[in-house]
XYZ file of C-alpha atoms in Angstrom:
169
model
C 3.455 25.637 -19.447
C 1.647 22.511 -18.176
C -1.795 21.805 -19.580
C -4.947 20.994 -17.464
C -4.716 17.286 -18.254
C -1.140 16.977 -16.995
C -1.988 18.927 -13.884
C -4.908 16.642 -13.174
C -2.775 13.591 -13.782
C -0.071 14.842 -11.379
C -2.719 15.567 -8.751
C -4.126 12.042 -9.175
C -0.726 10.415 -9.055
C 0.267 12.445 -5.976
C -2.913 11.303 -4.144
C -2.159 7.638 -5.057
C 1.546 8.027 -4.130
C 0.664 9.480 -0.719
C -1.697 6.457 0.082
C 0.730 3.841 -1.221
C 3.020 1.857 1.062
C 5.113 0.695 -2.014
C 5.394 1.823 -5.609
C 6.781 -0.561 -8.264
C 7.791 0.313 -11.834
C 7.528 -2.402 -14.430
C 7.955 -2.584 -18.188
C 4.703 -3.833 -19.625
C 5.533 -3.612 -23.412
C 3.879 -6.436 -25.262
C 1.032 -6.851 -22.715
C -2.180 -7.336 -24.569
C -5.446 -6.035 -23.303
C -6.634 -9.395 -21.921
C -3.417 -9.717 -19.928
C -3.781 -6.045 -18.626
C -7.255 -6.789 -17.424
C -6.008 -9.943 -15.605
C -3.092 -8.058 -14.119
C -5.304 -5.226 -12.904
C -7.751 -7.736 -11.319
C -4.867 -9.635 -9.619
C -3.396 -6.450 -8.228
C -6.753 -5.260 -7.009
C -7.307 -8.452 -5.198
C -3.879 -8.031 -3.542
C -4.646 -4.475 -2.420
C -2.874 -2.729 -5.301
C -3.498 -0.761 -8.489
C -1.811 -0.669 -11.909
C -1.579 2.775 -13.568
C -0.077 3.767 -16.893
C 0.934 7.442 -17.047
C 3.594 9.501 -18.729
C 7.051 8.744 -17.416
C 7.848 12.451 -16.815
C 4.752 12.917 -14.624
C 5.361 9.714 -12.573
C 9.064 10.746 -12.192
C 7.992 14.139 -10.941
C 5.730 12.594 -8.344
C 8.188 9.956 -7.227
C 10.997 12.464 -6.995
C 13.829 10.018 -6.492
C 16.898 10.634 -8.626
C 18.193 7.036 -8.280
C 14.910 5.917 -10.064
C 15.298 8.138 -13.145
C 16.854 5.341 -15.363
C 13.606 3.419 -14.833
C 11.548 6.002 -16.592
C 12.280 4.882 -20.160
C 10.078 2.841 -22.522
C 6.600 1.699 -21.605
C 6.533 1.972 -17.818
C 3.586 0.905 -15.693
C 3.311 1.952 -12.070
C 1.978 -0.415 -9.420
C 0.735 1.105 -6.161
C 0.420 -1.136 -3.137
C -2.043 0.235 -0.572
C -2.832 -2.441 2.002
C 0.506 -4.278 2.354
C 4.013 -3.305 1.323
C 4.593 -6.499 -0.565
C 1.036 -7.710 -1.286
C 0.782 -6.186 -4.781
C 4.450 -6.945 -5.331
C 3.751 -10.704 -4.793
C 0.890 -10.550 -7.287
C 3.003 -8.673 -9.802
C 5.866 -11.132 -9.534
C 3.588 -14.100 -9.792
C 2.022 -12.515 -12.948
C 5.390 -11.722 -14.397
C 6.439 -15.365 -13.978
C 3.262 -16.648 -15.633
C 3.484 -14.082 -18.460
C 6.993 -13.389 -19.657
C 5.913 -9.994 -20.973
C 6.124 -7.990 -17.702
C 9.516 -7.094 -16.343
C 10.249 -5.383 -13.056
C 12.363 -2.325 -13.185
C 12.620 -0.726 -9.750
C 10.480 -0.190 -6.655
C 10.078 2.151 -3.776
C 9.172 0.416 -0.555
C 8.796 2.834 2.279
C 11.700 5.288 1.610
C 14.120 2.648 0.163
C 14.675 2.102 -3.482
C 15.135 -1.541 -4.718
C 16.156 -2.922 -8.035
C 14.386 -5.779 -9.828
C 16.399 -8.552 -8.203
C 15.739 -7.244 -4.697
C 12.062 -6.795 -5.467
C 11.831 -10.469 -6.437
C 13.515 -11.400 -3.151
C 11.153 -9.167 -1.194
C 8.207 -10.977 -2.904
C 9.230 -14.182 -1.241
C 8.705 -12.834 2.181
C 5.382 -13.605 3.939
C 2.741 -10.924 3.591
C 0.950 -9.145 6.385
C -1.923 -11.564 6.684
C 0.431 -14.554 6.600
C 2.525 -13.070 9.426
C -0.631 -12.401 11.488
C -1.638 -16.030 10.952
C 1.773 -17.249 12.055
C 1.638 -14.991 15.157
C -1.876 -16.156 16.109
C -0.854 -19.775 15.673
C 2.160 -19.298 17.926
C 0.054 -17.561 20.555
C -2.564 -20.252 20.405
C -0.196 -23.195 20.645
C 0.451 -23.060 24.451
C -3.240 -22.812 25.189
C -4.098 -25.772 22.946
C -1.274 -27.781 24.558
C -2.621 -26.929 27.998
C -6.051 -28.111 26.973
C -4.620 -31.385 25.749
C -2.714 -31.901 29.055
C -5.840 -31.185 31.079
C -7.944 -33.534 29.003
C -5.263 -36.274 29.150
C -5.639 -36.646 32.926
C -9.322 -37.035 32.626
C -9.011 -39.527 29.811
C -6.351 -41.498 31.738
C -8.643 -41.568 34.716
C -11.533 -42.909 32.696
C -9.240 -45.583 31.159
C -8.032 -46.672 34.635
C -11.645 -46.834 35.948
C -12.571 -48.901 32.902
C -9.657 -51.255 33.476
C -10.626 -51.709 37.086
C -14.250 -52.338 36.126
C -13.177 -54.892 33.500
C -10.883 -56.604 36.005
C -13.633 -56.889 38.629
C -16.167 -57.959 35.996
C -14.142 -61.035 35.036
């Protein structure tokens, strides 16, 4: 029979899982408290959260049989709320800086990815980067049009200046 603490943990995990756009499992064995604080801060800045809970409780909430092999050892769960890969990028960057964290598996949308695929996903541009690229592409024709319209006025001024210089001599 589950105790009240486990029920509360499952309820909290279900709430976080329902809000998350991606869930990443990572081995954090060997991570000291200073590194954990840094990881949590980096993930928070990227729109994510790092949770440590019992493997059985997280497995119950995730409910994906293909992820069962990841629930061994010290497993931390990263929830990405704002962007599917925002927290993943921060986690991969942290893992490269600190050789202690190792990716296990992740759930992005309804798809399960292994560690290698997660690292490849982390190289994709994030949501804000894609928006910036789109706005730059949308803005380019307008800025080119402004340049063309200004060029004719500028050329007219240069032509008038050349005529004035020629008549002045």
